[in-house]
GROMACS .gro file of C-alpha atoms in nm:
model
  423
    1UNK     CA    1   0.000   0.000   0.000
    2UNK     CA    2   0.142   0.344  -0.089
    3UNK     CA    3   0.228   0.554   0.214
    4UNK     CA    4  -0.046   0.797   0.313
    5UNK     CA    5   0.071   1.148   0.212
    6UNK     CA    6  -0.050   1.302   0.539
    7UNK     CA    7   0.211   1.106   0.733
    8UNK     CA    8   0.510   1.232   0.535
    9UNK     CA    9   0.404   1.593   0.586
   10UNK     CA   10   0.290   1.565   0.948
   11UNK     CA   11   0.643   1.630   1.082
   12UNK     CA   12   0.541   1.623   1.450
   13UNK     CA   13   0.331   1.379   1.652
   14UNK     CA   14   0.270   1.350   2.026
   15UNK     CA   15   0.317   1.009   2.192
   16UNK     CA   16   0.108   0.972   2.509
   17UNK     CA   17   0.176   0.685   2.749
   18UNK     CA   18  -0.123   0.681   2.982
   19UNK     CA   19  -0.220   0.398   3.213
   20UNK     CA   20  -0.241   0.271   3.568
   21UNK     CA   21   0.139   0.291   3.603
   22UNK     CA   22   0.097   0.669   3.652
   23UNK     CA   23  -0.062   0.608   3.994
   24UNK     CA   24   0.269   0.515   4.157
   25UNK     CA   25   0.478   0.679   3.888
   26UNK     CA   26   0.654   0.357   3.789
   27UNK     CA   27   0.772   0.234   3.448
   28UNK     CA   28   0.484   0.120   3.231
   29UNK     CA   29   0.458  -0.263   3.240
   30UNK     CA   30   0.833  -0.306   3.283
   31UNK     CA   31   0.817  -0.238   3.657
   32UNK     CA   32   0.650  -0.574   3.727
   33UNK     CA   33   0.831  -0.753   3.445
   34UNK     CA   34   1.166  -0.656   3.600
   35UNK     CA   35   1.060  -0.722   3.958
   36UNK     CA   36   1.067  -0.358   4.067
   37UNK     CA   37   0.711  -0.426   4.184
   38UNK     CA   38   0.527  -0.751   4.232
   39UNK     CA   39   0.251  -0.806   3.980
   40UNK     CA   40   0.001  -0.777   4.264
   41UNK     CA   41   0.138  -0.438   4.372
   42UNK     CA   42   0.141  -0.319   4.012
   43UNK     CA   43  -0.221  -0.423   3.952
   44UNK     CA   44  -0.327  -0.267   4.283
   45UNK     CA   45  -0.287   0.064   4.101
   46UNK     CA   46  -0.616  -0.018   3.929
   47UNK     CA   47  -0.795   0.081   4.250
   48UNK     CA   48  -0.657   0.437   4.238
   49UNK     CA   49  -0.663   0.519   3.869
   50UNK     CA   50  -0.927   0.792   3.842
   51UNK     CA   51  -0.869   0.992   3.521
   52UNK     CA   52  -1.053   1.256   3.725
   53UNK     CA   53  -0.916   1.552   3.530
   54UNK     CA   54  -0.886   1.378   3.194
   55UNK     CA   55  -0.968   1.642   2.931
   56UNK     CA   56  -0.920   1.515   2.577
   57UNK     CA   57  -1.026   1.851   2.435
   58UNK     CA   58  -0.752   2.015   2.638
   59UNK     CA   59  -0.504   1.754   2.521
   60UNK     CA   60  -0.594   1.814   2.157
   61UNK     CA   61  -0.564   2.192   2.200
   62UNK     CA   62  -0.218   2.150   2.357
   63UNK     CA   63  -0.101   1.918   2.079
   64UNK     CA   64  -0.223   2.164   1.816
   65UNK     CA   65  -0.037   2.449   1.990
   66UNK     CA   66   0.275   2.234   1.980
   67UNK     CA   67   0.248   2.217   1.601
   68UNK     CA   68   0.165   1.845   1.595
   69UNK     CA   69  -0.042   1.697   1.316
   70UNK     CA   70  -0.111   1.362   1.489
   71UNK     CA   71  -0.096   1.190   1.825
   72UNK     CA   72  -0.058   0.831   1.947
   73UNK     CA   73  -0.217   0.708   2.272
   74UNK     CA   74  -0.138   0.378   2.446
   75UNK     CA   75  -0.464   0.186   2.403
   76UNK     CA   76  -0.302  -0.118   2.566
   77UNK     CA   77   0.057  -0.161   2.685
   78UNK     CA   78   0.239  -0.487   2.769
   79UNK     CA   79   0.059  -0.494   3.106
   80UNK     CA   80  -0.265  -0.592   2.932
   81UNK     CA   81  -0.473  -0.307   3.077
   82UNK     CA   82  -0.701  -0.169   2.803
   83UNK     CA   83  -0.817   0.193   2.804
   84UNK     CA   84  -1.152   0.104   2.651
   85UNK     CA   85  -1.439  -0.132   2.737
   86UNK     CA   86  -1.313  -0.431   2.545
   87UNK     CA   87  -1.519  -0.743   2.494
   88UNK     CA   88  -1.197  -0.949   2.477
   89UNK     CA   89  -1.023  -1.037   2.801
   90UNK     CA   90  -1.130  -0.900   3.136
   91UNK     CA   91  -0.878  -0.628   3.214
   92UNK     CA   92  -0.972  -0.270   3.131
   93UNK     CA   93  -1.005   0.066   3.305
   94UNK     CA   94  -1.380   0.081   3.246
   95UNK     CA   95  -1.464  -0.220   3.465
   96UNK     CA   96  -1.170  -0.224   3.705
   97UNK     CA   97  -1.078   0.135   3.795
   98UNK     CA   98  -1.256   0.435   3.949
   99UNK     CA   99  -1.228   0.609   3.610
  100UNK     CA  100  -1.507   0.379   3.496
  101UNK     CA  101  -1.513   0.497   3.137
  102UNK     CA  102  -1.368   0.449   2.792
  103UNK     CA  103  -1.073   0.684   2.741
  104UNK     CA  104  -1.027   0.638   2.366
  105UNK     CA  105  -1.351   0.767   2.214
  106UNK     CA  106  -1.321   1.120   2.350
  107UNK     CA  107  -0.954   1.131   2.255
  108UNK     CA  108  -1.027   1.036   1.894
  109UNK     CA  109  -1.315   1.281   1.869
  110UNK     CA  110  -1.114   1.568   2.020
  111UNK     CA  111  -0.819   1.514   1.787
  112UNK     CA  112  -1.037   1.505   1.481
  113UNK     CA  113  -1.210   1.822   1.598
  114UNK     CA  114  -0.870   1.995   1.580
  115UNK     CA  115  -0.781   1.844   1.244
  116UNK     CA  116  -0.524   1.607   1.396
  117UNK     CA  117  -0.482   1.246   1.286
  118UNK     CA  118  -0.564   0.974   1.538
  119UNK     CA  119  -0.300   0.720   1.637
  120UNK     CA  120  -0.341   0.428   1.879
  121UNK     CA  121  -0.060   0.223   2.035
  122UNK     CA  122  -0.115  -0.148   2.090
  123UNK     CA  123   0.129  -0.410   2.216
  124UNK     CA  124   0.131  -0.752   2.050
  125UNK     CA  125   0.258  -0.889   2.381
  126UNK     CA  126   0.052  -0.910   2.700
  127UNK     CA  127   0.237  -1.017   3.015
  128UNK     CA  128  -0.091  -1.052   3.204
  129UNK     CA  129  -0.283  -1.279   2.971
  130UNK     CA  130  -0.300  -1.642   3.092
  131UNK     CA  131  -0.241  -1.778   2.740
  132UNK     CA  132   0.052  -1.557   2.643
  133UNK     CA  133   0.344  -1.762   2.775
  134UNK     CA  134   0.255  -2.062   2.563
  135UNK     CA  135   0.500  -2.074   2.270
  136UNK     CA  136   0.875  -2.029   2.226
  137UNK     CA  137   1.057  -1.785   1.997
  138UNK     CA  138   1.259  -2.003   1.756
  139UNK     CA  139   1.561  -1.770   1.768
  140UNK     CA  140   1.534  -1.558   2.084
  141UNK     CA  141   1.694  -1.213   2.035
  142UNK     CA  142   1.790  -1.191   2.403
  143UNK     CA  143   1.798  -1.402   2.721
  144UNK     CA  144   1.465  -1.270   2.853
  145UNK     CA  145   1.277  -1.387   2.545
  146UNK     CA  146   1.424  -1.733   2.601
  147UNK     CA  147   1.370  -1.760   2.976
  148UNK     CA  148   1.137  -1.501   3.128
  149UNK     CA  149   0.835  -1.670   3.293
  150UNK     CA  150   0.597  -1.401   3.162
  151UNK     CA  151   0.712  -1.478   2.806
  152UNK     CA  152   0.786  -1.850   2.771
  153UNK     CA  153   0.594  -2.160   2.889
  154UNK     CA  154   0.708  -2.348   3.193
  155UNK     CA  155   0.976  -2.606   3.107
  156UNK     CA  156   0.953  -2.488   2.744
  157UNK     CA  157   0.652  -2.707   2.671
  158UNK     CA  158   0.444  -2.534   2.406
  159UNK     CA  159   0.065  -2.520   2.404
  160UNK     CA  160  -0.056  -2.435   2.050
  161UNK     CA  161  -0.421  -2.427   2.159
  162UNK     CA  162  -0.343  -2.165   2.424
  163UNK     CA  163  -0.151  -1.960   2.170
  164UNK     CA  164  -0.445  -1.975   1.928
  165UNK     CA  165  -0.667  -1.840   2.206
  166UNK     CA  166  -0.420  -1.561   2.269
  167UNK     CA  167  -0.413  -1.460   1.903
  168UNK     CA  168  -0.793  -1.459   1.893
  169UNK     CA  169  -0.787  -1.221   2.191
  170UNK     CA  170  -0.520  -0.998   2.033
  171UNK     CA  171  -0.698  -0.993   1.697
  172UNK     CA  172  -1.031  -0.925   1.865
  173UNK     CA  173  -0.898  -0.623   2.050
  174UNK     CA  174  -0.727  -0.482   1.742
  175UNK     CA  175  -1.051  -0.531   1.551
  176UNK     CA  176  -1.235  -0.329   1.815
  177UNK     CA  177  -0.984  -0.047   1.786
  178UNK     CA  178  -1.020  -0.038   1.408
  179UNK     CA  179  -1.398  -0.068   1.392
  180UNK     CA  180  -1.485   0.163   1.682
  181UNK     CA  181  -1.220   0.435   1.664
  182UNK     CA  182  -1.111   0.429   1.297
  183UNK     CA  183  -0.747   0.515   1.370
  184UNK     CA  184  -0.539   0.685   1.103
  185UNK     CA  185  -0.234   0.507   1.248
  186UNK     CA  186  -0.178   0.193   1.453
  187UNK     CA  187   0.151   0.195   1.646
  188UNK     CA  188   0.234  -0.164   1.740
  189UNK     CA  189   0.497  -0.277   1.990
  190UNK     CA  190   0.620  -0.593   2.163
  191UNK     CA  191   0.700  -0.767   1.836
  192UNK     CA  192   1.044  -0.889   1.948
  193UNK     CA  193   0.899  -1.167   2.164
  194UNK     CA  194   0.776  -1.376   1.869
  195UNK     CA  195   0.848  -1.410   1.498
  196UNK     CA  196   0.615  -1.285   1.228
  197UNK     CA  197   0.462  -1.623   1.154
  198UNK     CA  198   0.384  -1.684   1.522
  199UNK     CA  199   0.218  -1.345   1.545
  200UNK     CA  200   0.006  -1.414   1.238
  201UNK     CA  201   0.079  -1.067   1.107
  202UNK     CA  202  -0.030  -1.131   0.750
  203UNK     CA  203  -0.383  -1.213   0.865
  204UNK     CA  204  -0.385  -0.927   1.116
  205UNK     CA  205  -0.277  -0.672   0.854
  206UNK     CA  206  -0.543  -0.801   0.616
  207UNK     CA  207  -0.806  -0.767   0.890
  208UNK     CA  208  -0.703  -0.408   0.964
  209UNK     CA  209  -0.684  -0.294   0.604
  210UNK     CA  210  -1.008  -0.459   0.501
  211UNK     CA  211  -1.197  -0.243   0.749
  212UNK     CA  212  -0.973   0.064   0.727
  213UNK     CA  213  -0.758   0.057   0.411
  214UNK     CA  214  -0.597   0.394   0.481
  215UNK     CA  215  -0.467   0.307   0.828
  216UNK     CA  216  -0.089   0.349   0.855
  217UNK     CA  217   0.101   0.067   1.031
  218UNK     CA  218   0.440   0.110   1.193
  219UNK     CA  219   0.740  -0.117   1.140
  220UNK     CA  220   0.659  -0.330   1.444
  221UNK     CA  221   0.415  -0.502   1.213
  222UNK     CA  222   0.742  -0.628   1.063
  223UNK     CA  223   0.708  -0.693   0.687
  224UNK     CA  224   0.360  -0.540   0.693
  225UNK     CA  225   0.474  -0.209   0.841
  226UNK     CA  226   0.473   0.116   0.645
  227UNK     CA  227   0.753   0.309   0.814
  228UNK     CA  228   1.060   0.269   1.034
  229UNK     CA  229   1.061   0.355   1.405
  230UNK     CA  230   1.402   0.445   1.555
  231UNK     CA  231   1.370   0.530   1.922
  232UNK     CA  232   1.534   0.785   2.155
  233UNK     CA  233   1.829   0.872   1.930
  234UNK     CA  234   1.851   1.059   1.599
  235UNK     CA  235   2.002   0.818   1.345
  236UNK     CA  236   2.319   0.931   1.170
  237UNK     CA  237   2.180   0.803   0.841
  238UNK     CA  238   1.808   0.815   0.768
  239UNK     CA  239   1.628   0.481   0.737
  240UNK     CA  240   1.511   0.390   0.390
  241UNK     CA  241   1.163   0.518   0.316
  242UNK     CA  242   0.929   0.696   0.559
  243UNK     CA  243   1.039   0.703   0.922
  244UNK     CA  244   0.966   0.849   1.262
  245UNK     CA  245   1.187   0.913   1.564
  246UNK     CA  246   1.023   0.842   1.900
  247UNK     CA  247   1.172   1.070   2.168
  248UNK     CA  248   1.066   1.152   2.523
  249UNK     CA  249   1.035   1.511   2.650
  250UNK     CA  250   1.187   1.396   2.979
  251UNK     CA  251   1.361   1.067   3.051
  252UNK     CA  252   1.054   0.842   3.074
  253UNK     CA  253   0.764   0.749   2.847
  254UNK     CA  254   0.493   0.751   3.112
  255UNK     CA  255   0.463   0.973   3.418
  256UNK     CA  256   0.735   0.867   3.661
  257UNK     CA  257   0.854   0.989   3.998
  258UNK     CA  258   1.180   1.176   3.967
  259UNK     CA  259   1.146   1.245   3.595
  260UNK     CA  260   1.238   1.609   3.650
  261UNK     CA  261   1.492   1.673   3.375
  262UNK     CA  262   1.287   1.762   3.068
  263UNK     CA  263   1.477   1.855   2.755
  264UNK     CA  264   1.498   2.227   2.693
  265UNK     CA  265   1.297   2.391   2.416
  266UNK     CA  266   1.628   2.457   2.240
  267UNK     CA  267   1.712   2.086   2.252
  268UNK     CA  268   1.368   1.990   2.123
  269UNK     CA  269   1.399   2.235   1.834
  270UNK     CA  270   1.734   2.078   1.753
  271UNK     CA  271   1.602   1.721   1.766
  272UNK     CA  272   1.303   1.826   1.558
  273UNK     CA  273   1.495   2.004   1.283
  274UNK     CA  274   1.760   1.733   1.262
  275UNK     CA  275   1.483   1.477   1.218
  276UNK     CA  276   1.280   1.660   0.955
  277UNK     CA  277   1.604   1.760   0.782
  278UNK     CA  278   1.660   1.389   0.715
  279UNK     CA  279   1.302   1.339   0.599
  280UNK     CA  280   1.154   1.193   0.920
  281UNK     CA  281   0.881   1.279   1.168
  282UNK     CA  282   0.937   1.340   1.539
  283UNK     CA  283   0.699   1.155   1.773
  284UNK     CA  284   0.746   1.339   2.100
  285UNK     CA  285   0.656   1.139   2.411
  286UNK     CA  286   0.518   1.240   2.749
  287UNK     CA  287   0.297   1.084   3.013
  288UNK     CA  288   0.007   1.234   3.205
  289UNK     CA  289  -0.042   1.190   3.577
  290UNK     CA  290  -0.306   0.934   3.672
  291UNK     CA  291  -0.573   1.208   3.677
  292UNK     CA  292  -0.499   1.296   3.313
  293UNK     CA  293  -0.304   1.619   3.365
  294UNK     CA  294   0.044   1.687   3.230
  295UNK     CA  295   0.341   1.828   3.420
  296UNK     CA  296   0.365   2.206   3.377
  297UNK     CA  297   0.727   2.174   3.263
  298UNK     CA  298   0.627   1.937   2.984
  299UNK     CA  299   0.345   2.165   2.873
  300UNK     CA  300   0.589   2.457   2.864
  301UNK     CA  301   0.826   2.256   2.645
  302UNK     CA  302   0.552   2.163   2.398
  303UNK     CA  303   0.427   2.519   2.377
  304UNK     CA  304   0.781   2.652   2.330
  305UNK     CA  305   0.844   2.412   2.044
  306UNK     CA  306   0.507   2.502   1.894
  307UNK     CA  307   0.581   2.874   1.907
  308UNK     CA  308   0.907   2.817   1.719
  309UNK     CA  309   0.735   2.598   1.459
  310UNK     CA  310   0.456   2.853   1.406
  311UNK     CA  311   0.711   3.124   1.332
  312UNK     CA  312   0.896   2.901   1.084
  313UNK     CA  313   0.609   2.694   0.944
  314UNK     CA  314   0.709   2.737   0.581
  315UNK     CA  315   1.041   2.565   0.656
  316UNK     CA  316   0.861   2.274   0.825
  317UNK     CA  317   0.535   2.177   0.656
  318UNK     CA  318   0.532   2.098   0.287
  319UNK     CA  319   0.906   2.031   0.284
  320UNK     CA  320   1.127   1.727   0.245
  321UNK     CA  321   1.477   1.625   0.345
  322UNK     CA  322   1.731   1.896   0.279
  323UNK     CA  323   2.096   1.908   0.179
  324UNK     CA  324   2.321   1.608   0.237
  325UNK     CA  325   2.580   1.641   0.511
  326UNK     CA  326   2.873   1.862   0.422
  327UNK     CA  327   2.691   2.125   0.219
  328UNK     CA  328   2.576   2.323   0.525
  329UNK     CA  329   2.680   2.294   0.889
  330UNK     CA  330   2.337   2.216   1.026
  331UNK     CA  331   2.012   2.057   0.914
  332UNK     CA  332   1.804   2.190   0.627
  333UNK     CA  333   1.481   2.120   0.445
  334UNK     CA  334   1.375   2.160   0.082
  335UNK     CA  335   1.046   2.300  -0.046
  336UNK     CA  336   0.818   2.071  -0.244
  337UNK     CA  337   0.902   2.251  -0.571
  338UNK     CA  338   1.274   2.211  -0.492
  339UNK     CA  339   1.332   2.584  -0.538
  340UNK     CA  340   1.388   2.691  -0.177
  341UNK     CA  341   1.638   2.548   0.070
  342UNK     CA  342   1.580   2.627   0.437
  343UNK     CA  343   1.895   2.640   0.648
  344UNK     CA  344   1.867   2.592   1.026
  345UNK     CA  345   2.130   2.775   1.231
  346UNK     CA  346   2.134   2.681   1.599
  347UNK     CA  347   2.391   2.943   1.701
  348UNK     CA  348   2.385   3.308   1.593
  349UNK     CA  349   2.600   3.336   1.277
  350UNK     CA  350   2.909   3.548   1.352
  351UNK     CA  351   3.015   3.667   1.008
  352UNK     CA  352   2.854   3.454   0.743
  353UNK     CA  353   2.677   3.127   0.674
  354UNK     CA  354   2.824   2.916   0.394
  355UNK     CA  355   2.670   2.664   0.157
  356UNK     CA  356   2.888   2.449  -0.065
  357UNK     CA  357   2.810   2.270  -0.389
  358UNK     CA  358   2.510   2.469  -0.515
  359UNK     CA  359   2.487   2.441  -0.893
  360UNK     CA  360   2.164   2.643  -0.911
  361UNK     CA  361   2.191   3.021  -0.902
  362UNK     CA  362   2.054   3.200  -0.595
  363UNK     CA  363   1.784   3.466  -0.644
  364UNK     CA  364   1.769   3.592  -0.287
  365UNK     CA  365   1.811   3.494   0.077
  366UNK     CA  366   1.570   3.594   0.353
  367UNK     CA  367   1.528   3.531   0.724
  368UNK     CA  368   1.215   3.326   0.787
  369UNK     CA  369   0.992   3.496   1.040
  370UNK     CA  370   1.126   3.851   0.988
  371UNK     CA  371   1.160   3.889   0.611
  372UNK     CA  372   1.504   4.048   0.636
  373UNK     CA  373   1.723   3.988   0.328
  374UNK     CA  374   2.090   3.951   0.417
  375UNK     CA  375   2.337   3.999   0.135
  376UNK     CA  376   2.494   3.697  -0.029
  377UNK     CA  377   2.776   3.630  -0.271
  378UNK     CA  378   2.964   3.346  -0.440
  379UNK     CA  379   3.341   3.307  -0.407
  380UNK     CA  380   3.564   3.072  -0.598
  381UNK     CA  381   3.456   2.793  -0.828
  382UNK     CA  382   3.636   2.641  -1.126
  383UNK     CA  383   3.503   2.456  -1.430
  384UNK     CA  384   3.230   2.221  -1.305
  385UNK     CA  385   3.306   2.282  -0.934
  386UNK     CA  386   3.076   2.559  -0.806
  387UNK     CA  387   3.196   2.826  -0.567
  388UNK     CA  388   3.086   2.871  -0.210
  389UNK     CA  389   2.771   3.068  -0.127
  390UNK     CA  390   2.832   3.313   0.157
  391UNK     CA  391   2.533   3.466   0.335
  392UNK     CA  392   2.598   3.765   0.561
  393UNK     CA  393   2.506   3.709   0.925
  394UNK     CA  394   2.160   3.851   0.995
  395UNK     CA  395   2.126   4.152   1.222
  396UNK     CA  396   2.078   4.081   1.592
  397UNK     CA  397   1.710   4.170   1.568
  398UNK     CA  398   1.659   3.893   1.312
  399UNK     CA  399   1.823   3.617   1.518
  400UNK     CA  400   1.589   3.360   1.670
  401UNK     CA  401   1.689   3.247   2.022
  402UNK     CA  402   1.615   2.881   1.940
  403UNK     CA  403   1.726   2.850   1.577
  404UNK     CA  404   1.743   3.105   1.298
  405UNK     CA  405   1.614   2.989   0.960
  406UNK     CA  406   1.745   3.122   0.630
  407UNK     CA  407   1.542   3.067   0.313
  408UNK     CA  408   1.770   3.036   0.009
  409UNK     CA  409   1.549   3.098  -0.295
  410UNK     CA  410   1.690   2.942  -0.612
  411UNK     CA  411   1.655   3.034  -0.977
  412UNK     CA  412   1.531   2.687  -1.068
  413UNK     CA  413   1.523   2.345  -0.903
  414UNK     CA  414   1.803   2.251  -0.668
  415UNK     CA  415   2.103   2.092  -0.832
  416UNK     CA  416   2.409   1.994  -0.632
  417UNK     CA  417   2.770   1.920  -0.705
  418UNK     CA  418   2.879   1.602  -0.525
  419UNK     CA  419   3.223   1.542  -0.676
  420UNK     CA  420   3.577   1.534  -0.544
  421UNK     CA  421   3.701   1.844  -0.725
  422UNK     CA  422   3.973   1.869  -0.988
  423UNK     CA  423   4.261   1.636  -0.907
   0.00000   0.00000   0.00000
């Protein structure tokens, strides 16, 4: 299926990890998997999960202010706790927590009301389901997948009937998500604990796309995924095809005690521009408290990023990956008509900004957000090797405190020199 064009141009999404783990502020699912908490203590959080201040309209408004075009909410993590009233399994916040209501419907409606695309996270794995630890990964990628009691059957004795029941449960829940909430994107996880054939991903993808043919699937649907999902670190080389970097605002995905070192707005602008400069999207993660409210520091970071994006929107939306490394010392993007290159400068230019290897003549240069037009000139060049474009440093009044953006307008489509020079 061709990639949905909205995804390539979305640039920014918000990744929300919300669940009972926010009650104690412990790692989502992993805290009982690792033994930080007993499973009983972890599940006791059900009794205090209220979602009392959950405001999906407020969430959607915040995400829109941040400049996001989509969001992804954890419909069910590895702990097996569903955020909607599922007919499959018996573990959801509607029946077993004081919140007592479906948390997905209002979220989807609020996002769509703001023109944002709806994403739902779902884990293939479920460390609470009685039938999950019933088969063995044929080539375990790590020791846990080979030995952990929540993952593998006791004594390694497989139970194909139990596994078939588990897949029916998994497929039933995914079917509910597709049919009831019509997600634009399904963000799967947990795929490392089984191989594609064990997961039955061909049949699952067919089920999803039959009901919702435009739904985008991430790479954790393995060969049936539409885009790559690097996590927590900007790749040095972009993955092939569409991709998305998942990155937390603080250190944790969900709300955790002690997660008090959020990235600065400057850092988020840098992560964002480096990602879109290589043709990817940034999926920026944060976790609400159990009542549904976000930390003020995280809200401030989102709003700061959004203010920067709003001022420089032309260099963000409707653009693609910019210049290859070495042409400009910083990320860049390229307009859809390939006639404008946007240069991101994280530090105030001291004398001039240089661009190497431009074959296309430059019509003018302007500062995005102020309209100032710094002078520019070409020096050097010989035969087929173009000279260097020098752009005078903008005046202090035209410098953005997060990142200054220079629009280099070309007299034709971008053409680059990529050779080794005359030898």
